[in-house]
């Protein structure tokens, strides 16, 4: 792997766009990103982490490593939380780290790197006061919180899908992609 690659952590939670996360990983890699995929426990049951690792070569993690195990995650230059559920977004904003994914989100919030959040949250839940408070708090901390209306579509079965190219463009806008 070339030293010119930058490292991006992609943190995923259990929302339907995670079913096509491989597409996003491949697009990031084609733009010279080294990708590490970190999934919430529920998201990990929705996708084939081993298959993604084999197909893309990216590091995948769900559980914390034991203290004596080496850390396989390279230092991150950027972080993308996509898809991000209502539950994960609110826990992150509250500083709750009850999963590896949330622990990484919380740790990197103050690391001085580019952080992008792509929520996949129903419009009814976006009207909940916790959503407004959480997105405001995360935005104040420097997180770019993307508008779910702009990045989300529905497939033929009615499942939410992401416009992964829009999320990728957000990473590119920051000048993070060579």
PDB file of N, CA, C and O in Angstrom, residues 73-125:
ATOM      1  N   UNK A  73      -6.025  -0.754  13.660  1.00  0.00           N
ATOM      2  CA  UNK A  73      -6.532   0.443  12.999  1.00  0.00           C
ATOM      3  C   UNK A  73      -5.406   1.467  12.836  1.00  0.00           C
ATOM      4  O   UNK A  73      -4.783   1.856  13.814  1.00  0.00           O
ATOM      5  N   UNK A  74      -5.160   1.903  11.602  1.00  0.00           N
ATOM      6  CA  UNK A  74      -4.155   2.955  11.409  1.00  0.00           C
ATOM      7  C   UNK A  74      -4.713   4.273  11.947  1.00  0.00           C
ATOM      8  O   UNK A  74      -5.929   4.426  12.087  1.00  0.00           O
ATOM      9  N   UNK A  75      -3.872   5.243  12.244  1.00  0.00           N
ATOM     10  CA  UNK A  75      -4.388   6.549  12.670  1.00  0.00           C
ATOM     11  C   UNK A  75      -5.292   7.130  11.580  1.00  0.00           C
ATOM     12  O   UNK A  75      -5.002   6.988  10.384  1.00  0.00           O
ATOM     13  N   UNK A  76      -6.370   7.777  11.985  1.00  0.00           N
ATOM     14  CA  UNK A  76      -7.345   8.305  11.029  1.00  0.00           C
ATOM     15  C   UNK A  76      -7.019   9.739  10.624  1.00  0.00           C
ATOM     16  O   UNK A  76      -6.652  10.563  11.466  1.00  0.00           O
ATOM     17  N   UNK A  77      -7.180  10.004   9.325  1.00  0.00           N
ATOM     18  CA  UNK A  77      -7.095  11.364   8.795  1.00  0.00           C
ATOM     19  C   UNK A  77      -8.482  11.964   8.621  1.00  0.00           C
ATOM     20  O   UNK A  77      -8.625  13.175   8.499  1.00  0.00           O
ATOM     21  N   UNK A  78      -9.493  11.110   8.573  1.00  0.00           N
ATOM     22  CA  UNK A  78     -10.881  11.547   8.419  1.00  0.00           C
ATOM     23  C   UNK A  78     -11.790  10.459   8.985  1.00  0.00           C
ATOM     24  O   UNK A  78     -11.387   9.299   9.123  1.00  0.00           O
ATOM     25  N   UNK A  79     -13.017  10.861   9.287  1.00  0.00           N
ATOM     26  CA  UNK A  79     -14.019   9.954   9.840  1.00  0.00           C
ATOM     27  C   UNK A  79     -15.351  10.233   9.160  1.00  0.00           C
ATOM     28  O   UNK A  79     -15.758  11.395   9.043  1.00  0.00           O
ATOM     29  N   UNK A  80     -15.995   9.166   8.701  1.00  0.00           N
ATOM     30  CA  UNK A  80     -17.321   9.274   8.106  1.00  0.00           C
ATOM     31  C   UNK A  80     -18.244   8.328   8.860  1.00  0.00           C
ATOM     32  O   UNK A  80     -17.988   7.122   8.911  1.00  0.00           O
ATOM     33  N   UNK A  81     -19.292   8.870   9.454  1.00  0.00           N
ATOM     34  CA  UNK A  81     -20.304   8.060  10.141  1.00  0.00           C
ATOM     35  C   UNK A  81     -21.506   7.967   9.204  1.00  0.00           C
ATOM     36  O   UNK A  81     -22.271   8.925   9.067  1.00  0.00           O
ATOM     37  N   UNK A  82     -21.636   6.821   8.531  1.00  0.00           N
ATOM     38  CA  UNK A  82     -22.674   6.682   7.509  1.00  0.00           C
ATOM     39  C   UNK A  82     -22.989   5.212   7.274  1.00  0.00           C
ATOM     40  O   UNK A  82     -22.069   4.460   6.967  1.00  0.00           O
ATOM     41  N   UNK A  83     -24.200   4.788   7.418  1.00  0.00           N
ATOM     42  CA  UNK A  83     -25.323   5.559   7.906  1.00  0.00           C
ATOM     43  C   UNK A  83     -25.279   5.686   9.432  1.00  0.00           C
ATOM     44  O   UNK A  83     -24.730   4.825  10.118  1.00  0.00           O
ATOM     45  N   UNK A  84     -25.873   6.749   9.911  1.00  0.00           N
ATOM     46  CA  UNK A  84     -25.926   7.023  11.338  1.00  0.00           C
ATOM     47  C   UNK A  84     -27.387   7.037  11.766  1.00  0.00           C
ATOM     48  O   UNK A  84     -28.175   7.825  11.233  1.00  0.00           O
ATOM     49  N   UNK A  85     -27.745   6.158  12.686  1.00  0.00           N
ATOM     50  CA  UNK A  85     -29.130   6.063  13.145  1.00  0.00           C
ATOM     51  C   UNK A  85     -29.437   7.122  14.205  1.00  0.00           C
ATOM     52  O   UNK A  85     -28.544   7.744  14.780  1.00  0.00           O
ATOM     53  N   UNK A  86     -30.709   7.296  14.490  1.00  0.00           N
ATOM     54  CA  UNK A  86     -31.183   8.206  15.544  1.00  0.00           C
ATOM     55  C   UNK A  86     -30.535   7.850  16.873  1.00  0.00           C
ATOM     56  O   UNK A  86     -30.027   8.717  17.580  1.00  0.00           O
ATOM     57  N   UNK A  87     -30.532   6.578  17.193  1.00  0.00           N
ATOM     58  CA  UNK A  87     -29.956   6.114  18.455  1.00  0.00           C
ATOM     59  C   UNK A  87     -28.461   6.430  18.529  1.00  0.00           C
ATOM     60  O   UNK A  87     -27.982   7.002  19.515  1.00  0.00           O
ATOM     61  N   UNK A  88     -27.718   6.076  17.487  1.00  0.00           N
ATOM     62  CA  UNK A  88     -26.273   6.304  17.499  1.00  0.00           C
ATOM     63  C   UNK A  88     -25.938   7.793  17.508  1.00  0.00           C
ATOM     64  O   UNK A  88     -25.021   8.224  18.214  1.00  0.00           O
ATOM     65  N   UNK A  89     -26.660   8.590  16.742  1.00  0.00           N
ATOM     66  CA  UNK A  89     -26.413  10.025  16.711  1.00  0.00           C
ATOM     67  C   UNK A  89     -26.606  10.645  18.098  1.00  0.00           C
ATOM     68  O   UNK A  89     -25.758  11.416  18.565  1.00  0.00           O
ATOM     69  N   UNK A  90     -27.700  10.294  18.756  1.00  0.00           N
ATOM     70  CA  UNK A  90     -27.976  10.873  20.069  1.00  0.00           C
ATOM     71  C   UNK A  90     -27.008  10.381  21.133  1.00  0.00           C
ATOM     72  O   UNK A  90     -26.578  11.152  21.996  1.00  0.00           O
ATOM     73  N   UNK A  91     -26.624   9.114  21.077  1.00  0.00           N
ATOM     74  CA  UNK A  91     -25.627   8.607  22.026  1.00  0.00           C
ATOM     75  C   UNK A  91     -24.280   9.300  21.814  1.00  0.00           C
ATOM     76  O   UNK A  91     -23.605   9.660  22.775  1.00  0.00           O
ATOM     77  N   UNK A  92     -23.902   9.477  20.549  1.00  0.00           N
ATOM     78  CA  UNK A  92     -22.641  10.144  20.236  1.00  0.00           C
ATOM     79  C   UNK A  92     -22.639  11.559  20.802  1.00  0.00           C
ATOM     80  O   UNK A  92     -21.693  11.966  21.479  1.00  0.00           O
ATOM     81  N   UNK A  93     -23.700  12.310  20.536  1.00  0.00           N
ATOM     82  CA  UNK A  93     -23.774  13.690  21.015  1.00  0.00           C
ATOM     83  C   UNK A  93     -23.751  13.760  22.544  1.00  0.00           C
ATOM     84  O   UNK A  93     -23.265  14.735  23.119  1.00  0.00           O
ATOM     85  N   UNK A  94     -24.252  12.718  23.201  1.00  0.00           N
ATOM     86  CA  UNK A  94     -24.278  12.674  24.668  1.00  0.00           C
ATOM     87  C   UNK A  94     -22.971  12.140  25.256  1.00  0.00           C
ATOM     88  O   UNK A  94     -22.793  12.119  26.470  1.00  0.00           O
ATOM     89  N   UNK A  95     -22.065  11.670  24.397  1.00  0.00           N
ATOM     90  CA  UNK A  95     -20.784  11.160  24.867  1.00  0.00           C
ATOM     91  C   UNK A  95     -20.836   9.731  25.372  1.00  0.00           C
ATOM     92  O   UNK A  95     -19.945   9.289  26.088  1.00  0.00           O
ATOM     93  N   UNK A  96     -21.845   8.987  24.980  1.00  0.00           N
ATOM     94  CA  UNK A  96     -21.987   7.590  25.410  1.00  0.00           C
ATOM     95  C   UNK A  96     -21.128   6.710  24.504  1.00  0.00           C
ATOM     96  O   UNK A  96     -21.196   6.805  23.276  1.00  0.00           O
ATOM     97  N   UNK A  97     -20.330   5.850  25.122  1.00  0.00           N
ATOM     98  CA  UNK A  97     -19.417   4.974  24.374  1.00  0.00           C
ATOM     99  C   UNK A  97     -19.653   3.512  24.726  1.00  0.00           C
ATOM    100  O   UNK A  97     -18.748   2.814  25.156  1.00  0.00           O
ATOM    101  N   UNK A  98     -20.870   3.027  24.539  1.00  0.00           N
ATOM    102  CA  UNK A  98     -21.186   1.654  24.932  1.00  0.00           C
ATOM    103  C   UNK A  98     -20.913   0.617  23.836  1.00  0.00           C
ATOM    104  O   UNK A  98     -21.188  -0.558  24.024  1.00  0.00           O
ATOM    105  N   UNK A  99     -20.374   1.039  22.697  1.00  0.00           N
ATOM    106  CA  UNK A  99     -19.914   0.123  21.649  1.00  0.00           C
ATOM    107  C   UNK A  99     -18.576   0.658  21.135  1.00  0.00           C
ATOM    108  O   UNK A  99     -18.237   1.831  21.361  1.00  0.00           O
ATOM    109  N   UNK A 100     -17.833  -0.178  20.447  1.00  0.00           N
ATOM    110  CA  UNK A 100     -16.582   0.285  19.842  1.00  0.00           C
ATOM    111  C   UNK A 100     -16.858   1.439  18.887  1.00  0.00           C
ATOM    112  O   UNK A 100     -16.134   2.433  18.877  1.00  0.00           O
ATOM    113  N   UNK A 101     -17.912   1.318  18.077  1.00  0.00           N
ATOM    114  CA  UNK A 101     -18.232   2.363  17.102  1.00  0.00           C
ATOM    115  C   UNK A 101     -18.443   3.706  17.793  1.00  0.00           C
ATOM    116  O   UNK A 101     -17.884   4.728  17.376  1.00  0.00           O
ATOM    117  N   UNK A 102     -19.235   3.734  18.846  1.00  0.00           N
ATOM    118  CA  UNK A 102     -19.466   4.987  19.557  1.00  0.00           C
ATOM    119  C   UNK A 102     -18.211   5.472  20.270  1.00  0.00           C
ATOM    120  O   UNK A 102     -17.937   6.676  20.320  1.00  0.00           O
ATOM    121  N   UNK A 103     -17.426   4.563  20.797  1.00  0.00           N
ATOM    122  CA  UNK A 103     -16.168   4.949  21.430  1.00  0.00           C
ATOM    123  C   UNK A 103     -15.244   5.654  20.453  1.00  0.00           C
ATOM    124  O   UNK A 103     -14.619   6.666  20.774  1.00  0.00           O
ATOM    125  N   UNK A 104     -15.169   5.131  19.230  1.00  0.00           N
ATOM    126  CA  UNK A 104     -14.329   5.749  18.210  1.00  0.00           C
ATOM    127  C   UNK A 104     -14.898   7.103  17.797  1.00  0.00           C
ATOM    128  O   UNK A 104     -14.165   8.085  17.663  1.00  0.00           O
ATOM    129  N   UNK A 105     -16.214   7.178  17.620  1.00  0.00           N
ATOM    130  CA  UNK A 105     -16.827   8.468  17.286  1.00  0.00           C
ATOM    131  C   UNK A 105     -16.521   9.507  18.358  1.00  0.00           C
ATOM    132  O   UNK A 105     -16.145  10.647  18.048  1.00  0.00           O
ATOM    133  N   UNK A 106     -16.658   9.122  19.611  1.00  0.00           N
ATOM    134  CA  UNK A 106     -16.398  10.062  20.704  1.00  0.00           C
ATOM    135  C   UNK A 106     -14.930  10.441  20.784  1.00  0.00           C
ATOM    136  O   UNK A 106     -14.585  11.608  20.965  1.00  0.00           O
ATOM    137  N   UNK A 107     -14.051   9.475  20.643  1.00  0.00           N
ATOM    138  CA  UNK A 107     -12.618   9.747  20.740  1.00  0.00           C
ATOM    139  C   UNK A 107     -12.142  10.680  19.635  1.00  0.00           C
ATOM    140  O   UNK A 107     -11.353  11.598  19.872  1.00  0.00           O
ATOM    141  N   UNK A 108     -12.626  10.474  18.423  1.00  0.00           N
ATOM    142  CA  UNK A 108     -12.141  11.263  17.294  1.00  0.00           C
ATOM    143  C   UNK A 108     -12.844  12.609  17.155  1.00  0.00           C
ATOM    144  O   UNK A 108     -12.422  13.442  16.346  1.00  0.00           O
ATOM    145  N   UNK A 109     -13.864  12.852  17.950  1.00  0.00           N
ATOM    146  CA  UNK A 109     -14.574  14.127  17.890  1.00  0.00           C
ATOM    147  C   UNK A 109     -13.633  15.295  18.170  1.00  0.00           C
ATOM    148  O   UNK A 109     -13.739  16.344  17.552  1.00  0.00           O
ATOM    149  N   UNK A 110     -12.693  15.092  19.058  1.00  0.00           N
ATOM    150  CA  UNK A 110     -11.765  16.163  19.392  1.00  0.00           C
ATOM    151  C   UNK A 110     -10.366  15.961  18.849  1.00  0.00           C
ATOM    152  O   UNK A 110      -9.413  16.574  19.335  1.00  0.00           O
ATOM    153  N   UNK A 111     -10.221  15.138  17.820  1.00  0.00           N
ATOM    154  CA  UNK A 111      -8.893  14.789  17.312  1.00  0.00           C
ATOM    155  C   UNK A 111      -8.377  15.741  16.238  1.00  0.00           C
ATOM    156  O   UNK A 111      -7.265  15.570  15.747  1.00  0.00           O
ATOM    157  N   UNK A 112      -9.173  16.724  15.854  1.00  0.00           N
ATOM    158  CA  UNK A 112      -8.720  17.679  14.851  1.00  0.00           C
ATOM    159  C   UNK A 112      -8.729  17.136  13.433  1.00  0.00           C
ATOM    160  O   UNK A 112      -7.972  17.620  12.587  1.00  0.00           O
ATOM    161  N   UNK A 113      -9.556  16.131  13.168  1.00  0.00           N
ATOM    162  CA  UNK A 113      -9.666  15.586  11.812  1.00  0.00           C
ATOM    163  C   UNK A 113     -11.045  15.914  11.258  1.00  0.00           C
ATOM    164  O   UNK A 113     -11.956  16.297  11.996  1.00  0.00           O
ATOM    165  N   UNK A 114     -11.202  15.747   9.959  1.00  0.00           N
ATOM    166  CA  UNK A 114     -12.486  15.975   9.288  1.00  0.00           C
ATOM    167  C   UNK A 114     -13.465  14.893   9.711  1.00  0.00           C
ATOM    168  O   UNK A 114     -13.159  13.696   9.610  1.00  0.00           O
ATOM    169  N   UNK A 115     -14.656  15.303  10.201  1.00  0.00           N
ATOM    170  CA  UNK A 115     -15.682  14.361  10.637  1.00  0.00           C
ATOM    171  C   UNK A 115     -16.983  14.700   9.901  1.00  0.00           C
ATOM    172  O   UNK A 115     -17.476  15.823   9.967  1.00  0.00           O
ATOM    173  N   UNK A 116     -17.520  13.695   9.213  1.00  0.00           N
ATOM    174  CA  UNK A 116     -18.756  13.839   8.448  1.00  0.00           C
ATOM    175  C   UNK A 116     -19.761  12.829   8.964  1.00  0.00           C
ATOM    176  O   UNK A 116     -19.445  11.648   9.103  1.00  0.00           O
ATOM    177  N   UNK A 117     -20.973  13.301   9.232  1.00  0.00           N
ATOM    178  CA  UNK A 117     -22.054  12.419   9.679  1.00  0.00           C
ATOM    179  C   UNK A 117     -23.155  12.420   8.621  1.00  0.00           C
ATOM    180  O   UNK A 117     -23.589  13.481   8.174  1.00  0.00           O
ATOM    181  N   UNK A 118     -23.590  11.227   8.240  1.00  0.00           N
ATOM    182  CA  UNK A 118     -24.663  11.066   7.263  1.00  0.00           C
ATOM    183  C   UNK A 118     -25.804  10.305   7.934  1.00  0.00           C
ATOM    184  O   UNK A 118     -25.837   9.079   7.911  1.00  0.00           O
ATOM    185  N   UNK A 119     -26.726  11.049   8.568  1.00  0.00           N
ATOM    186  CA  UNK A 119     -27.832  10.376   9.256  1.00  0.00           C
ATOM    187  C   UNK A 119     -28.816   9.733   8.283  1.00  0.00           C
ATOM    188  O   UNK A 119     -29.087  10.264   7.212  1.00  0.00           O
ATOM    189  N   UNK A 120     -29.319   8.586   8.692  1.00  0.00           N
ATOM    190  CA  UNK A 120     -30.428   7.933   7.993  1.00  0.00           C
ATOM    191  C   UNK A 120     -31.529   7.809   9.040  1.00  0.00           C
ATOM    192  O   UNK A 120     -31.597   6.823   9.778  1.00  0.00           O
ATOM    193  N   UNK A 121     -32.341   8.852   9.106  1.00  0.00           N
ATOM    194  CA  UNK A 121     -33.315   8.980  10.192  1.00  0.00           C
ATOM    195  C   UNK A 121     -34.652   9.422   9.607  1.00  0.00           C
ATOM    196  O   UNK A 121     -34.714  10.386   8.827  1.00  0.00           O
ATOM    197  N   UNK A 122     -35.716   8.731   9.987  1.00  0.00           N
ATOM    198  CA  UNK A 122     -37.058   9.051   9.518  1.00  0.00           C
ATOM    199  C   UNK A 122     -37.415  10.503   9.854  1.00  0.00           C
ATOM    200  O   UNK A 122     -36.986  11.038  10.883  1.00  0.00           O
ATOM    201  N   UNK A 123     -38.228  11.107   9.004  1.00  0.00           N
ATOM    202  CA  UNK A 123     -38.605  12.505   9.211  1.00  0.00           C
ATOM    203  C   UNK A 123     -39.312  12.706  10.548  1.00  0.00           C
ATOM    204  O   UNK A 123     -39.126  13.738  11.192  1.00  0.00           O
ATOM    205  N   UNK A 124     -40.091  11.724  10.987  1.00  0.00           N
ATOM    206  CA  UNK A 124     -40.775  11.873  12.282  1.00  0.00           C
ATOM    207  C   UNK A 124     -39.769  11.945  13.426  1.00  0.00           C
ATOM    208  O   UNK A 124     -39.947  12.722  14.364  1.00  0.00           O
ATOM    209  N   UNK A 125     -38.694  11.157  13.339  1.00  0.00           N
ATOM    210  CA  UNK A 125     -37.674  11.205  14.387  1.00  0.00           C
ATOM    211  C   UNK A 125     -36.826  12.467  14.287  1.00  0.00           C
ATOM    212  O   UNK A 125     -36.318  12.951  15.301  1.00  0.00           O
TER     213      UNK A 125
END
